[in-house]
Coordinates of C-alpha atoms in Angstrom, one line a residue:
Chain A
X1 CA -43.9 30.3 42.5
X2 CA -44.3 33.8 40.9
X3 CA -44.4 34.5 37.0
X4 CA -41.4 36.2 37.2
X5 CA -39.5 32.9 38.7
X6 CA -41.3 30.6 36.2
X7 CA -40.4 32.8 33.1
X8 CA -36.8 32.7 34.6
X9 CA -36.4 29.0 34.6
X10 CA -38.0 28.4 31.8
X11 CA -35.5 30.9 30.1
X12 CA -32.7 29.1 31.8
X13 CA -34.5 25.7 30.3
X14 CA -34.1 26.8 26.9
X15 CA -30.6 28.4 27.0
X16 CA -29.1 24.8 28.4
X17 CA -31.8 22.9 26.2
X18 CA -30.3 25.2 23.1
X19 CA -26.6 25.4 24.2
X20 CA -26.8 21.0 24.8
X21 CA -28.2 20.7 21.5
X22 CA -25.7 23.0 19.5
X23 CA -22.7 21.3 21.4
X24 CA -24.3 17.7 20.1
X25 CA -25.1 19.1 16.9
X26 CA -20.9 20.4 17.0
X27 CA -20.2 17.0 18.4
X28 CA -21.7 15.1 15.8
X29 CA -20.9 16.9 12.8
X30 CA -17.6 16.7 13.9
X31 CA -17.7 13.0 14.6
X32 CA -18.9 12.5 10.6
X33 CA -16.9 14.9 9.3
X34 CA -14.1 13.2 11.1
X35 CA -10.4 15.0 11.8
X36 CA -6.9 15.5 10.7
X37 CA -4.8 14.1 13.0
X38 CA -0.5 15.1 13.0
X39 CA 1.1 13.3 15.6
X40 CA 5.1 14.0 15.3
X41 CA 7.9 12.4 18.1
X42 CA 11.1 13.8 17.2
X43 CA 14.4 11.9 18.3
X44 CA 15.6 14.6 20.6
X45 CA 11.4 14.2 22.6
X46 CA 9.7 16.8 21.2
X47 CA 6.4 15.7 20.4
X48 CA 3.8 17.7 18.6
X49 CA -0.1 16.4 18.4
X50 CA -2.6 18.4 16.8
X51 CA -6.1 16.9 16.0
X52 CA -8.2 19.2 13.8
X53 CA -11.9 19.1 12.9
X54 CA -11.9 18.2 9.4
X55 CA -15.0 20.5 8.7
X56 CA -12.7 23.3 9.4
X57 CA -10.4 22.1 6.3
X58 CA -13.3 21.0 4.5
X59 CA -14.8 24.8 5.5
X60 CA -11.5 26.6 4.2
X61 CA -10.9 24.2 0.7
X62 CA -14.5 25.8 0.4
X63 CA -13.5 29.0 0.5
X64 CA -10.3 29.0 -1.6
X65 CA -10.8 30.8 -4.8
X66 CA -10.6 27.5 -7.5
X67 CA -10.4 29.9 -10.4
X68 CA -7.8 31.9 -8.5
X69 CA -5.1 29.4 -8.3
X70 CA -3.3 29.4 -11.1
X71 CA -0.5 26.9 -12.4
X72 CA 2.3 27.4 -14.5
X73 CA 1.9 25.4 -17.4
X74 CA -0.1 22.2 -18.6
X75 CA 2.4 19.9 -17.1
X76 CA 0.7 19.5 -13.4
X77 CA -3.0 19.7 -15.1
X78 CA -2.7 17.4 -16.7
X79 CA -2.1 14.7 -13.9
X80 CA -5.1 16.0 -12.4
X81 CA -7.6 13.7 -13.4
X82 CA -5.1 11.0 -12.7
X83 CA -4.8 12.4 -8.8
X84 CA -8.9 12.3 -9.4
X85 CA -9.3 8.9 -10.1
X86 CA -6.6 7.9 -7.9
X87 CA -8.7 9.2 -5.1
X88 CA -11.7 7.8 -6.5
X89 CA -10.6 4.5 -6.5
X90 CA -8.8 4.7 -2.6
X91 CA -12.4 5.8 -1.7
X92 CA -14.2 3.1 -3.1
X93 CA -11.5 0.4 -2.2
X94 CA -12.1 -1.7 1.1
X95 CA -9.0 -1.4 3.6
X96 CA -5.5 -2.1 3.0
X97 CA -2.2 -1.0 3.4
X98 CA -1.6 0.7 0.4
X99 CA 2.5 1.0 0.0
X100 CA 4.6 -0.1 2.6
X101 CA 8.7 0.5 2.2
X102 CA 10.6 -0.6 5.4
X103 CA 14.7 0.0 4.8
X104 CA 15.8 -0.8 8.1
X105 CA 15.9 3.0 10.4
X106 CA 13.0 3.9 7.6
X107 CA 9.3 2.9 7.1
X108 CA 6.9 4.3 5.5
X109 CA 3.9 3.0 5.4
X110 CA 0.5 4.7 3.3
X111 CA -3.0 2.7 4.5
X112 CA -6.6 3.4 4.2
X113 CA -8.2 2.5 7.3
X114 CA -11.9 3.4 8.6
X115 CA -12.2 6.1 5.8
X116 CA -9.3 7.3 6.8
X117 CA -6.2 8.0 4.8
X118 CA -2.6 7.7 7.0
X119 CA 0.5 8.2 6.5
X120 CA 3.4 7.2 8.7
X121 CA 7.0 7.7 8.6
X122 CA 9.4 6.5 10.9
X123 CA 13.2 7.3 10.3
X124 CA 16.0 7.0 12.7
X125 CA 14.0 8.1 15.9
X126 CA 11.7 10.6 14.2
X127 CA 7.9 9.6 13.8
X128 CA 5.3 11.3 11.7
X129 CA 1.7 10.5 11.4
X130 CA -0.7 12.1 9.5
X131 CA -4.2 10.6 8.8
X132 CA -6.8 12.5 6.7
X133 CA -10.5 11.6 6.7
X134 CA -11.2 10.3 2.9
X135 CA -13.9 13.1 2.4
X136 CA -11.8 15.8 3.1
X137 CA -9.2 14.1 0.5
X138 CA -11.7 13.7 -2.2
X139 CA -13.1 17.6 -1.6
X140 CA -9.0 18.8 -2.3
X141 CA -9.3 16.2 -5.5
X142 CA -12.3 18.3 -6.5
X143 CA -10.7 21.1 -5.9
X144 CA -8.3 20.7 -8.5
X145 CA -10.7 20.6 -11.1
X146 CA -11.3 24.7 -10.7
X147 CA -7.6 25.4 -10.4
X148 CA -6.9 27.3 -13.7
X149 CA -3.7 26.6 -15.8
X150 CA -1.5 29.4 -17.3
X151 CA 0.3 29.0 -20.1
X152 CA 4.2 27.9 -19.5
X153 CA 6.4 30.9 -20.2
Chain B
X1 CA 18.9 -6.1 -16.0
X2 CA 16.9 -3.0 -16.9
X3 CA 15.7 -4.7 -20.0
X4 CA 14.3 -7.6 -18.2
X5 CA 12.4 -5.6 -15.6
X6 CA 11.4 -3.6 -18.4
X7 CA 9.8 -6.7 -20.0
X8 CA 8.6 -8.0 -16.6
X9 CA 6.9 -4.7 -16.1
X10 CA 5.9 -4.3 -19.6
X11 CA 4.3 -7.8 -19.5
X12 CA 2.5 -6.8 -15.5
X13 CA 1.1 -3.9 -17.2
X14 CA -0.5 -6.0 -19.9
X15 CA -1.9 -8.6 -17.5
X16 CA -3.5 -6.2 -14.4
X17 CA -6.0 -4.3 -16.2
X18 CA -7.2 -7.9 -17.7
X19 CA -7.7 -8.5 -14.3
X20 CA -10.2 -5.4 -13.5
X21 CA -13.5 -7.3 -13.8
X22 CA -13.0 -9.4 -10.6
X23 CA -12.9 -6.5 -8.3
X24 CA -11.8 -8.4 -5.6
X25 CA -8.7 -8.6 -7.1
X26 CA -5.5 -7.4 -5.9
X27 CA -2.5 -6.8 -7.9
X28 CA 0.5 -7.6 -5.6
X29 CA 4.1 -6.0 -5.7
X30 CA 7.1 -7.4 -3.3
X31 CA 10.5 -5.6 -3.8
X32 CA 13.4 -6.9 -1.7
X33 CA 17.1 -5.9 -1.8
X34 CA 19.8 -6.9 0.9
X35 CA 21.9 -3.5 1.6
X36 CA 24.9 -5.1 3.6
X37 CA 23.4 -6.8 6.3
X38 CA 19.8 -4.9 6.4
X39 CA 17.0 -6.0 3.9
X40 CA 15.2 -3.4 2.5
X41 CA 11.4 -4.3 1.1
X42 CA 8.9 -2.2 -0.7
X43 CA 5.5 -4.1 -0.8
X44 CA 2.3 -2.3 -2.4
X45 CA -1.1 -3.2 -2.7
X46 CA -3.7 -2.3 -5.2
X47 CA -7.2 -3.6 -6.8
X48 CA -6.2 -4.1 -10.3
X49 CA -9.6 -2.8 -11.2
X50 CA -8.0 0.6 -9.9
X51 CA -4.9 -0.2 -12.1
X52 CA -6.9 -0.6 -15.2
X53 CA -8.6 3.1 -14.4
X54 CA -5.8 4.7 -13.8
X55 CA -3.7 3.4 -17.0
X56 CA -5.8 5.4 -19.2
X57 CA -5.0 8.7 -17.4
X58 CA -1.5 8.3 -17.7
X59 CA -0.1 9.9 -20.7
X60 CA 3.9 9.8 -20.3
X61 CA 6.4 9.1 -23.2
X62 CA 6.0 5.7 -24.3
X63 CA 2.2 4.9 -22.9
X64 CA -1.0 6.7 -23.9
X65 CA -4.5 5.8 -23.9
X66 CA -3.6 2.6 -22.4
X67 CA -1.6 1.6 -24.7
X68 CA 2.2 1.2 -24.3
X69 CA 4.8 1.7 -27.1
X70 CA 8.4 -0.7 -26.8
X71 CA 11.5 -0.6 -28.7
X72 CA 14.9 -1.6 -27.1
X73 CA 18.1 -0.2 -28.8
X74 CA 21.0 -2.1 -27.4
X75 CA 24.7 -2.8 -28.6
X76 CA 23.5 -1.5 -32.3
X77 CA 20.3 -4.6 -31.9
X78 CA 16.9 -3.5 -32.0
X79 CA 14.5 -5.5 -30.4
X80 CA 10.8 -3.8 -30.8
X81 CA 6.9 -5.1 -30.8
X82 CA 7.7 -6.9 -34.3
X83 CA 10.3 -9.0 -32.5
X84 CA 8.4 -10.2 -29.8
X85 CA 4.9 -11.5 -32.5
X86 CA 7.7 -13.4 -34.5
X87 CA 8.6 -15.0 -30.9
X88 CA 5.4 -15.1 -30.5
X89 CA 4.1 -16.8 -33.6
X90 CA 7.0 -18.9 -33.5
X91 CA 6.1 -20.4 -29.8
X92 CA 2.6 -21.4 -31.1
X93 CA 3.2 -23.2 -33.7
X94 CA 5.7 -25.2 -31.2
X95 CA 4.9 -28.2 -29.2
X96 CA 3.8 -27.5 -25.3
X97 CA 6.0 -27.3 -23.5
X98 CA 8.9 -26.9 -25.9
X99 CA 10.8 -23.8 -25.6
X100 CA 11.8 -21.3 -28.3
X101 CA 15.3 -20.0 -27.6
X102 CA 17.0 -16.8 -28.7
X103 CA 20.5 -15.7 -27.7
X104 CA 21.7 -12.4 -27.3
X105 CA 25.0 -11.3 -26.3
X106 CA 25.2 -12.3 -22.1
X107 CA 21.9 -13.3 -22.4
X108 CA 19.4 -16.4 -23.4
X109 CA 15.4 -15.9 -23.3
X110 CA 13.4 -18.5 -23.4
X111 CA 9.7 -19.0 -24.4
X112 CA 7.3 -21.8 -24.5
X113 CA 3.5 -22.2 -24.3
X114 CA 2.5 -24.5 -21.7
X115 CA -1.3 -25.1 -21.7
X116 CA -3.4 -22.0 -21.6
X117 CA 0.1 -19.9 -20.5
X118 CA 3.2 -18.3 -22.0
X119 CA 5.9 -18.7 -20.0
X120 CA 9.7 -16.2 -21.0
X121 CA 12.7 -17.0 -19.0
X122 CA 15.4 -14.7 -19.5
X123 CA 18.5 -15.5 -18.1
X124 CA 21.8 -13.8 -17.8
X125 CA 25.0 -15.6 -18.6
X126 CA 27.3 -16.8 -15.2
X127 CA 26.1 -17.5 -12.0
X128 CA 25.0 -14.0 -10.5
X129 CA 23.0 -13.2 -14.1
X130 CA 19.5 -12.4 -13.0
X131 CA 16.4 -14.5 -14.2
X132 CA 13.2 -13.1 -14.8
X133 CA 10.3 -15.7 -14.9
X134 CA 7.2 -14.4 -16.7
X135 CA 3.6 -16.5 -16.7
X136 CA 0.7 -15.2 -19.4
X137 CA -2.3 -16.1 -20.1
X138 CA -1.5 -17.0 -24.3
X139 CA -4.8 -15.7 -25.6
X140 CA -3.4 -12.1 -24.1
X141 CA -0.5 -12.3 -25.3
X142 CA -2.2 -12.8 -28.9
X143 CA -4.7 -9.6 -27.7
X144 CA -1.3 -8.0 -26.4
X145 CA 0.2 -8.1 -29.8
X146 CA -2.7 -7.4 -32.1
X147 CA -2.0 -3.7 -31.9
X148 CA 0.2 -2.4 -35.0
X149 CA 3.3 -1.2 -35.3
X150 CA 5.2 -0.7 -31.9
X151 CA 2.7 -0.9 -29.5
X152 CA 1.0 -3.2 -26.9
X153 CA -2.7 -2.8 -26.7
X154 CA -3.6 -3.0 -23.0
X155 CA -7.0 -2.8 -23.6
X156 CA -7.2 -5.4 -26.2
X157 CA -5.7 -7.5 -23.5
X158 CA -8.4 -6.2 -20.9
X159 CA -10.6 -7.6 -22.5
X160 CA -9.9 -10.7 -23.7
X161 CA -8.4 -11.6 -20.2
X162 CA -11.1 -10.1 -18.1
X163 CA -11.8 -13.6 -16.2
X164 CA -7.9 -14.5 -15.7
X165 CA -7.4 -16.6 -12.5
X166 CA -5.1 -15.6 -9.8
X167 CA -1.5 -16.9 -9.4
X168 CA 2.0 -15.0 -10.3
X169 CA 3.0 -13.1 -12.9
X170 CA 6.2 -12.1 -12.7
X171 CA 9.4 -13.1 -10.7
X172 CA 13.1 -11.7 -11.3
X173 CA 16.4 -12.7 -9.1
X174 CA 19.1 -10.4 -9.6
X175 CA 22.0 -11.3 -6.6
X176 CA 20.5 -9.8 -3.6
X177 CA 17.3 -8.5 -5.3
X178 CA 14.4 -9.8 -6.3
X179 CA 11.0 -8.8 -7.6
X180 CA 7.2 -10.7 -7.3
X181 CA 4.4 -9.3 -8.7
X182 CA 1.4 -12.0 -8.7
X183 CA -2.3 -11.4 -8.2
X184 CA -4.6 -12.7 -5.6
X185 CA -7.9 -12.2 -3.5
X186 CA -6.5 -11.0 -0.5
X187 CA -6.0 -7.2 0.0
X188 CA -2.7 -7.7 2.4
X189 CA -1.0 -10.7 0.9
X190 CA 2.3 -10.7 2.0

Protein backbone atom coordinates (compact mmCIF):
# COMPACT_ATOMS: atom_id res chain seq x y z
CA UNK A 1 0.00 0.00 0.00
CA UNK A 2 1.42 3.44 -0.91
CA UNK A 3 1.81 6.40 1.72
CA UNK A 4 -0.61 8.22 -0.05
CA UNK A 5 -3.34 5.36 0.49
CA UNK A 6 -2.35 4.85 4.15
CA UNK A 7 -2.54 8.67 4.98
CA UNK A 8 -5.97 8.48 3.27
CA UNK A 9 -7.47 5.83 5.41
CA UNK A 10 -6.13 6.80 8.24
CA UNK A 11 -7.74 10.26 7.55
CA UNK A 12 -10.96 8.53 6.90
CA UNK A 13 -10.23 6.61 10.40
CA UNK A 14 -10.24 9.66 12.27
CA UNK A 15 -13.12 11.54 10.62
CA UNK A 16 -15.66 8.39 11.38
CA UNK A 17 -13.62 7.78 14.78
CA UNK A 18 -14.35 11.75 15.48
CA UNK A 19 -17.86 12.06 13.81
CA UNK A 20 -18.97 8.41 16.10
CA UNK A 21 -17.70 10.03 19.12
CA UNK A 22 -19.40 13.53 18.77
CA UNK A 23 -22.70 11.74 17.83
CA UNK A 24 -22.25 9.61 21.35
CA UNK A 25 -21.09 12.52 23.01
CA UNK A 26 -24.72 14.33 21.37
CA UNK A 27 -26.33 11.13 22.30
CA UNK A 28 -25.43 11.07 25.73
CA UNK A 29 -25.66 14.47 26.75
CA UNK A 30 -28.95 14.41 25.38
CA UNK A 31 -29.87 11.18 27.14
CA UNK A 32 -28.89 13.12 30.77
CA UNK A 33 -30.12 16.18 29.92
CA UNK A 34 -33.33 14.40 29.13
CA UNK A 35 -36.23 16.14 26.75
CA UNK A 36 -39.44 18.00 26.66
CA UNK A 37 -41.88 16.03 25.36
CA UNK A 38 -45.68 17.74 23.95
CA UNK A 39 -47.81 15.11 22.82
CA UNK A 40 -51.44 16.75 21.87
CA UNK A 41 -54.58 14.42 20.16
CA UNK A 42 -57.24 16.77 19.39
CA UNK A 43 -60.94 15.46 19.12
CA UNK A 44 -61.28 16.21 15.52
CA UNK A 45 -57.45 13.71 14.92
CA UNK A 46 -55.00 16.08 14.77
CA UNK A 47 -52.23 15.07 16.63
CA UNK A 48 -49.07 17.04 17.26
CA UNK A 49 -45.76 15.36 18.96
CA UNK A 50 -42.79 17.24 19.47
CA UNK A 51 -39.85 15.85 21.58
CA UNK A 52 -37.15 18.48 22.29
CA UNK A 53 -33.68 18.04 23.68
CA UNK A 54 -33.89 19.67 26.91
CA UNK A 55 -30.25 21.06 26.63
CA UNK A 56 -31.61 23.22 23.91
CA UNK A 57 -34.17 24.86 26.65
CA UNK A 58 -31.71 24.56 29.23
CA UNK A 59 -29.18 26.35 26.36
CA UNK A 60 -31.73 29.28 25.73
CA UNK A 61 -33.05 29.89 29.81
CA UNK A 62 -29.05 30.39 29.67
CA UNK A 63 -29.09 32.95 27.45
CA UNK A 64 -32.10 35.00 28.45
CA UNK A 65 -31.10 38.26 29.92
CA UNK A 66 -32.27 37.66 33.98
CA UNK A 67 -31.75 41.25 34.67
CA UNK A 68 -33.67 42.11 31.58
CA UNK A 69 -36.96 40.78 32.40
CA UNK A 70 -38.70 43.00 34.26
CA UNK A 71 -42.07 42.64 36.25
CA UNK A 72 -44.55 45.01 37.09
CA UNK A 73 -44.81 45.23 40.58
CA UNK A 74 -43.81 43.24 43.79
CA UNK A 75 -46.89 41.17 43.67
CA UNK A 76 -45.34 38.13 41.33
CA UNK A 77 -41.74 38.49 43.22
CA UNK A 78 -42.77 37.92 45.84
CA UNK A 79 -44.10 34.31 45.19
CA UNK A 80 -40.91 33.57 43.83
CA UNK A 81 -39.19 31.98 46.40
CA UNK A 82 -42.35 30.06 47.06
CA UNK A 83 -42.25 28.70 43.20
CA UNK A 84 -38.38 28.03 44.44
CA UNK A 85 -39.01 25.92 47.21
CA UNK A 86 -41.91 24.40 45.54
CA UNK A 87 -39.51 23.06 42.97
CA UNK A 88 -37.07 22.24 45.46
CA UNK A 89 -39.05 20.16 47.32
CA UNK A 90 -40.77 18.21 43.88
CA UNK A 91 -37.02 17.50 43.14
CA UNK A 92 -36.01 16.10 46.21
CA UNK A 93 -39.43 14.13 46.72
CA UNK A 94 -39.52 10.34 45.49
CA UNK A 95 -42.36 9.67 42.82
CA UNK A 96 -45.91 10.37 43.12
CA UNK A 97 -48.78 11.66 41.56
CA UNK A 98 -48.88 14.97 42.67
CA UNK A 99 -52.70 16.40 42.02
CA UNK A 100 -55.02 14.39 40.30
CA UNK A 101 -58.73 16.10 39.54
CA UNK A 102 -60.94 13.61 37.40
CA UNK A 103 -64.64 15.38 36.73
CA UNK A 104 -65.95 12.97 34.43
CA UNK A 105 -64.99 14.34 30.39
CA UNK A 106 -61.85 16.06 32.47
CA UNK A 107 -58.66 14.82 34.23
CA UNK A 108 -55.92 16.28 35.03
CA UNK A 109 -53.41 14.76 36.45
CA UNK A 110 -49.72 16.53 37.62
CA UNK A 111 -46.96 13.48 38.58
CA UNK A 112 -43.31 13.36 39.01
CA UNK A 113 -42.02 10.34 37.52
CA UNK A 114 -38.23 9.35 36.57
CA UNK A 115 -37.20 13.03 37.21
CA UNK A 116 -39.55 13.92 35.12
CA UNK A 117 -42.30 16.39 35.67
CA UNK A 118 -45.83 15.59 33.51
CA UNK A 119 -48.65 17.05 33.03
CA UNK A 120 -51.80 15.60 31.39
CA UNK A 121 -55.07 16.89 30.52
CA UNK A 122 -57.72 15.13 29.03
CA UNK A 123 -61.10 16.92 28.34
CA UNK A 124 -63.92 15.80 26.10
CA UNK A 125 -61.68 14.05 23.38
CA UNK A 126 -58.74 16.47 23.55
CA UNK A 127 -55.38 15.09 25.15
CA UNK A 128 -52.39 17.08 26.25
CA UNK A 129 -49.18 15.92 27.57
CA UNK A 130 -46.39 17.72 28.60
CA UNK A 131 -43.51 16.30 30.61
CA UNK A 132 -40.41 18.42 31.52
CA UNK A 133 -37.12 16.89 32.76
CA UNK A 134 -36.85 18.25 36.65
CA UNK A 135 -33.46 20.00 35.81
CA UNK A 136 -34.65 22.00 33.26
CA UNK A 137 -37.63 23.03 35.81
CA UNK A 138 -35.37 23.83 38.58
CA UNK A 139 -32.84 26.03 35.97
CA UNK A 140 -36.45 28.28 35.02
CA UNK A 141 -36.84 28.33 39.17
CA UNK A 142 -33.33 29.81 39.18
CA UNK A 143 -34.11 31.87 36.68
CA UNK A 144 -36.46 33.78 38.48
CA UNK A 145 -34.16 34.84 40.99
CA UNK A 146 -32.41 37.42 38.32
CA UNK A 147 -35.76 38.61 37.01
CA UNK A 148 -35.80 42.31 38.19
CA UNK A 149 -39.08 43.88 39.67
CA UNK A 150 -40.38 47.39 38.68
CA UNK A 151 -42.14 49.29 40.79
CA UNK A 152 -46.16 48.99 40.26
CA UNK A 153 -47.38 52.11 38.54
CA UNK B 1 -70.33 25.21 55.64
CA UNK B 2 -67.47 27.65 54.86
CA UNK B 3 -66.80 28.05 58.54
CA UNK B 4 -66.36 24.46 59.16
CA UNK B 5 -63.92 23.79 56.27
CA UNK B 6 -62.38 26.82 57.43
CA UNK B 7 -61.75 25.22 60.84
CA UNK B 8 -61.00 21.79 59.19
CA UNK B 9 -58.43 23.52 57.09
CA UNK B 10 -57.36 25.81 59.73
CA UNK B 11 -56.84 22.88 62.11
CA UNK B 12 -54.86 20.64 58.75
CA UNK B 13 -52.65 23.45 58.55
CA UNK B 14 -51.71 23.29 62.23
CA UNK B 15 -51.14 19.50 62.19
CA UNK B 16 -48.92 18.99 58.66
CA UNK B 17 -45.95 20.91 59.35
CA UNK B 18 -45.89 19.01 62.90
CA UNK B 19 -45.60 16.19 60.73
CA UNK B 20 -42.32 17.39 58.64
CA UNK B 21 -39.70 15.47 60.67
CA UNK B 22 -40.81 11.94 59.40
CA UNK B 23 -40.12 12.62 55.83
CA UNK B 24 -41.71 9.79 54.77
CA UNK B 25 -44.71 11.31 55.46
CA UNK B 26 -47.47 12.13 53.19
CA UNK B 27 -50.11 14.59 53.86
CA UNK B 28 -53.29 13.17 51.99
CA UNK B 29 -56.19 15.29 50.48
CA UNK B 30 -59.50 13.37 48.88
CA UNK B 31 -62.23 15.88 47.53
CA UNK B 32 -65.38 14.23 46.20
CA UNK B 33 -68.60 15.85 44.98
CA UNK B 34 -71.49 14.03 43.08
CA UNK B 35 -72.52 16.61 40.03
CA UNK B 36 -75.91 14.81 38.95
CA UNK B 37 -74.95 11.44 38.16
CA UNK B 38 -71.02 11.98 37.59
CA UNK B 39 -68.63 12.11 40.69
CA UNK B 40 -66.09 14.51 40.43
CA UNK B 41 -62.71 13.84 42.83
CA UNK B 42 -59.70 15.98 43.39
CA UNK B 43 -57.02 13.86 45.19
CA UNK B 44 -53.42 15.49 45.96
CA UNK B 45 -50.41 14.20 47.37
CA UNK B 46 -47.65 15.87 49.20
CA UNK B 47 -44.65 15.12 51.84
CA UNK B 48 -45.81 17.25 54.74
CA UNK B 49 -42.13 18.00 55.17
CA UNK B 50 -42.70 20.01 51.88
CA UNK B 51 -45.87 21.56 53.43
CA UNK B 52 -44.07 22.79 56.44
CA UNK B 53 -41.33 24.61 53.87
CA UNK B 54 -43.60 25.98 51.90
CA UNK B 55 -45.87 27.61 54.83
CA UNK B 56 -43.35 29.99 55.69
CA UNK B 57 -43.13 31.42 52.13
CA UNK B 58 -46.53 32.15 51.86
CA UNK B 59 -47.39 35.55 52.97
CA UNK B 60 -51.23 36.17 52.01
CA UNK B 61 -53.88 38.07 54.18
CA UNK B 62 -54.46 36.17 57.25
CA UNK B 63 -51.11 33.87 57.34
CA UNK B 64 -47.52 35.01 57.58
CA UNK B 65 -44.38 33.64 58.76
CA UNK B 66 -46.21 30.47 59.41
CA UNK B 67 -48.43 31.68 61.40
CA UNK B 68 -52.18 31.98 60.67
CA UNK B 69 -54.43 34.78 62.08
CA UNK B 70 -58.58 33.66 62.67
CA UNK B 71 -61.57 35.67 63.49
CA UNK B 72 -65.10 34.67 62.25
CA UNK B 73 -67.76 37.58 62.07
CA UNK B 74 -71.10 35.93 61.60
CA UNK B 75 -74.82 37.05 62.26
CA UNK B 76 -73.26 40.07 64.52
CA UNK B 77 -71.12 36.79 66.77
CA UNK B 78 -67.53 36.95 66.77
CA UNK B 79 -65.81 33.90 67.20
CA UNK B 80 -61.80 34.44 67.15
CA UNK B 81 -58.48 32.61 68.65
CA UNK B 82 -59.75 33.74 72.37
CA UNK B 83 -62.81 31.65 71.79
CA UNK B 84 -61.39 28.61 70.77
CA UNK B 85 -58.38 28.60 74.24
CA UNK B 86 -61.67 29.16 76.45
CA UNK B 87 -63.00 25.84 74.50
CA UNK B 88 -59.97 24.74 74.81
CA UNK B 89 -59.21 25.19 78.46
CA UNK B 90 -62.58 24.30 79.21
CA UNK B 91 -62.24 20.57 77.37
CA UNK B 92 -59.16 19.91 79.63
CA UNK B 93 -60.29 20.36 82.63
CA UNK B 94 -63.25 17.93 81.50
CA UNK B 95 -63.37 14.23 81.89
CA UNK B 96 -62.16 11.98 78.78
CA UNK B 97 -64.19 11.48 76.78
CA UNK B 98 -66.85 14.03 77.87
CA UNK B 99 -67.75 16.47 75.38
CA UNK B 100 -67.97 20.31 75.75
CA UNK B 101 -70.90 21.63 73.73
CA UNK B 102 -71.60 25.07 72.29
CA UNK B 103 -74.55 26.07 70.29
CA UNK B 104 -74.82 28.49 67.76
CA UNK B 105 -77.63 29.38 65.64
CA UNK B 106 -78.16 26.02 63.01
CA UNK B 107 -75.23 24.75 64.45
CA UNK B 108 -73.79 22.54 67.55
CA UNK B 109 -69.80 21.88 67.98
CA UNK B 110 -68.64 19.55 69.99
CA UNK B 111 -65.26 19.02 71.77
CA UNK B 112 -63.86 16.46 73.99
CA UNK B 113 -60.32 15.18 74.80
CA UNK B 114 -60.04 11.57 74.34
CA UNK B 115 -56.63 10.28 75.45
CA UNK B 116 -53.66 11.97 73.89
CA UNK B 117 -56.39 13.69 71.07
CA UNK B 118 -58.84 16.48 70.72
CA UNK B 119 -61.54 15.55 68.84
CA UNK B 120 -64.48 18.85 67.40
CA UNK B 121 -67.61 17.73 65.76
CA UNK B 122 -69.50 20.33 64.24
CA UNK B 123 -72.64 19.61 63.13
CA UNK B 124 -75.36 21.41 61.29
CA UNK B 125 -78.88 21.31 62.37
CA UNK B 126 -81.49 18.79 60.15
CA UNK B 127 -80.64 15.97 58.27
CA UNK B 128 -78.55 17.32 55.24
CA UNK B 129 -76.32 19.68 57.82
CA UNK B 130 -72.73 18.85 57.14
CA UNK B 131 -70.40 17.26 59.90
CA UNK B 132 -66.94 17.93 60.10
CA UNK B 133 -64.91 15.51 62.31
CA UNK B 134 -61.59 16.89 63.48
CA UNK B 135 -58.73 14.55 65.41
CA UNK B 136 -55.56 16.52 67.21
CA UNK B 137 -52.92 15.64 68.85
CA UNK B 138 -53.96 17.82 72.46
CA UNK B 139 -50.45 18.83 73.28
CA UNK B 140 -50.68 20.85 69.70
CA UNK B 141 -53.58 22.09 70.21
CA UNK B 142 -52.02 23.69 73.55
CA UNK B 143 -48.74 24.63 71.16
CA UNK B 144 -51.46 25.82 68.54
CA UNK B 145 -52.93 28.20 70.96
CA UNK B 146 -49.98 29.52 72.83
CA UNK B 147 -49.53 32.37 70.26
CA UNK B 148 -51.20 35.78 71.47
CA UNK B 149 -53.88 37.57 70.38
CA UNK B 150 -55.54 36.17 67.07
CA UNK B 151 -53.25 33.95 65.87
CA UNK B 152 -52.25 30.18 65.63
CA UNK B 153 -48.65 29.51 65.87
CA UNK B 154 -47.85 26.74 63.34
CA UNK B 155 -44.52 26.54 64.30
CA UNK B 156 -45.15 26.23 67.90
CA UNK B 157 -47.16 23.26 66.82
CA UNK B 158 -44.24 21.96 64.53
CA UNK B 159 -42.53 21.43 67.00
CA UNK B 160 -44.12 20.11 69.77
CA UNK B 161 -45.83 17.56 67.31
CA UNK B 162 -42.84 16.75 65.27
CA UNK B 163 -43.17 12.71 66.08
CA UNK B 164 -47.22 12.63 65.54
CA UNK B 165 -48.27 9.19 64.27
CA UNK B 166 -50.21 8.79 61.15
CA UNK B 167 -54.05 8.36 60.94
CA UNK B 168 -56.85 11.11 59.90
CA UNK B 169 -57.23 14.40 60.49
CA UNK B 170 -59.93 15.82 59.17
CA UNK B 171 -63.35 14.48 57.68
CA UNK B 172 -66.42 16.72 56.57
CA UNK B 173 -69.93 15.37 54.92
CA UNK B 174 -71.80 18.02 53.35
CA UNK B 175 -74.89 16.16 51.06
CA UNK B 176 -72.98 14.97 48.16
CA UNK B 177 -69.56 16.28 49.22
CA UNK B 178 -67.19 15.24 51.37
CA UNK B 179 -63.60 16.02 52.40
CA UNK B 180 -60.59 13.59 53.94
CA UNK B 181 -57.46 14.87 54.70
CA UNK B 182 -55.44 12.15 56.90
CA UNK B 183 -51.68 11.47 56.80
CA UNK B 184 -49.85 8.30 56.04
CA UNK B 185 -46.57 6.52 54.72
CA UNK B 186 -47.60 5.85 51.42
CA UNK B 187 -46.92 8.36 48.63
CA UNK B 188 -50.24 7.28 46.47
CA UNK B 189 -52.81 6.44 49.12
CA UNK B 190 -55.95 6.50 47.74
Amino acid sequence: MSSGARLTIAVLLVAVTSVGIVAAAAAAFVHYTGTVDIEVHERDGNDISLTIPASIAQAAIACLPGEAMVLDGAEAARWFPLVETVVRRVDRMPDAVLVEVDDGDENVRVEKRNGRLTVHVRSGGDDVRIGVPMQLVRQVAAKLRSVRVAPAV
Amino acid sequence: MARKTTIGLLLLLATTPVLAAGDDLWLHVRVEERKGDRPATVKVNVPVSMVAEILPHIDAEGMQGGKIRIRWDREGMTTDAADLRAILAAVKKSKDGEFVTVEEAGETVRVAKRGDYLLVEVAEDGEDGSQVDVKLPLRAADALFAAEGETLDLVAALRILADRPEGELVTVRDGDESIRIWIDSNPSAN
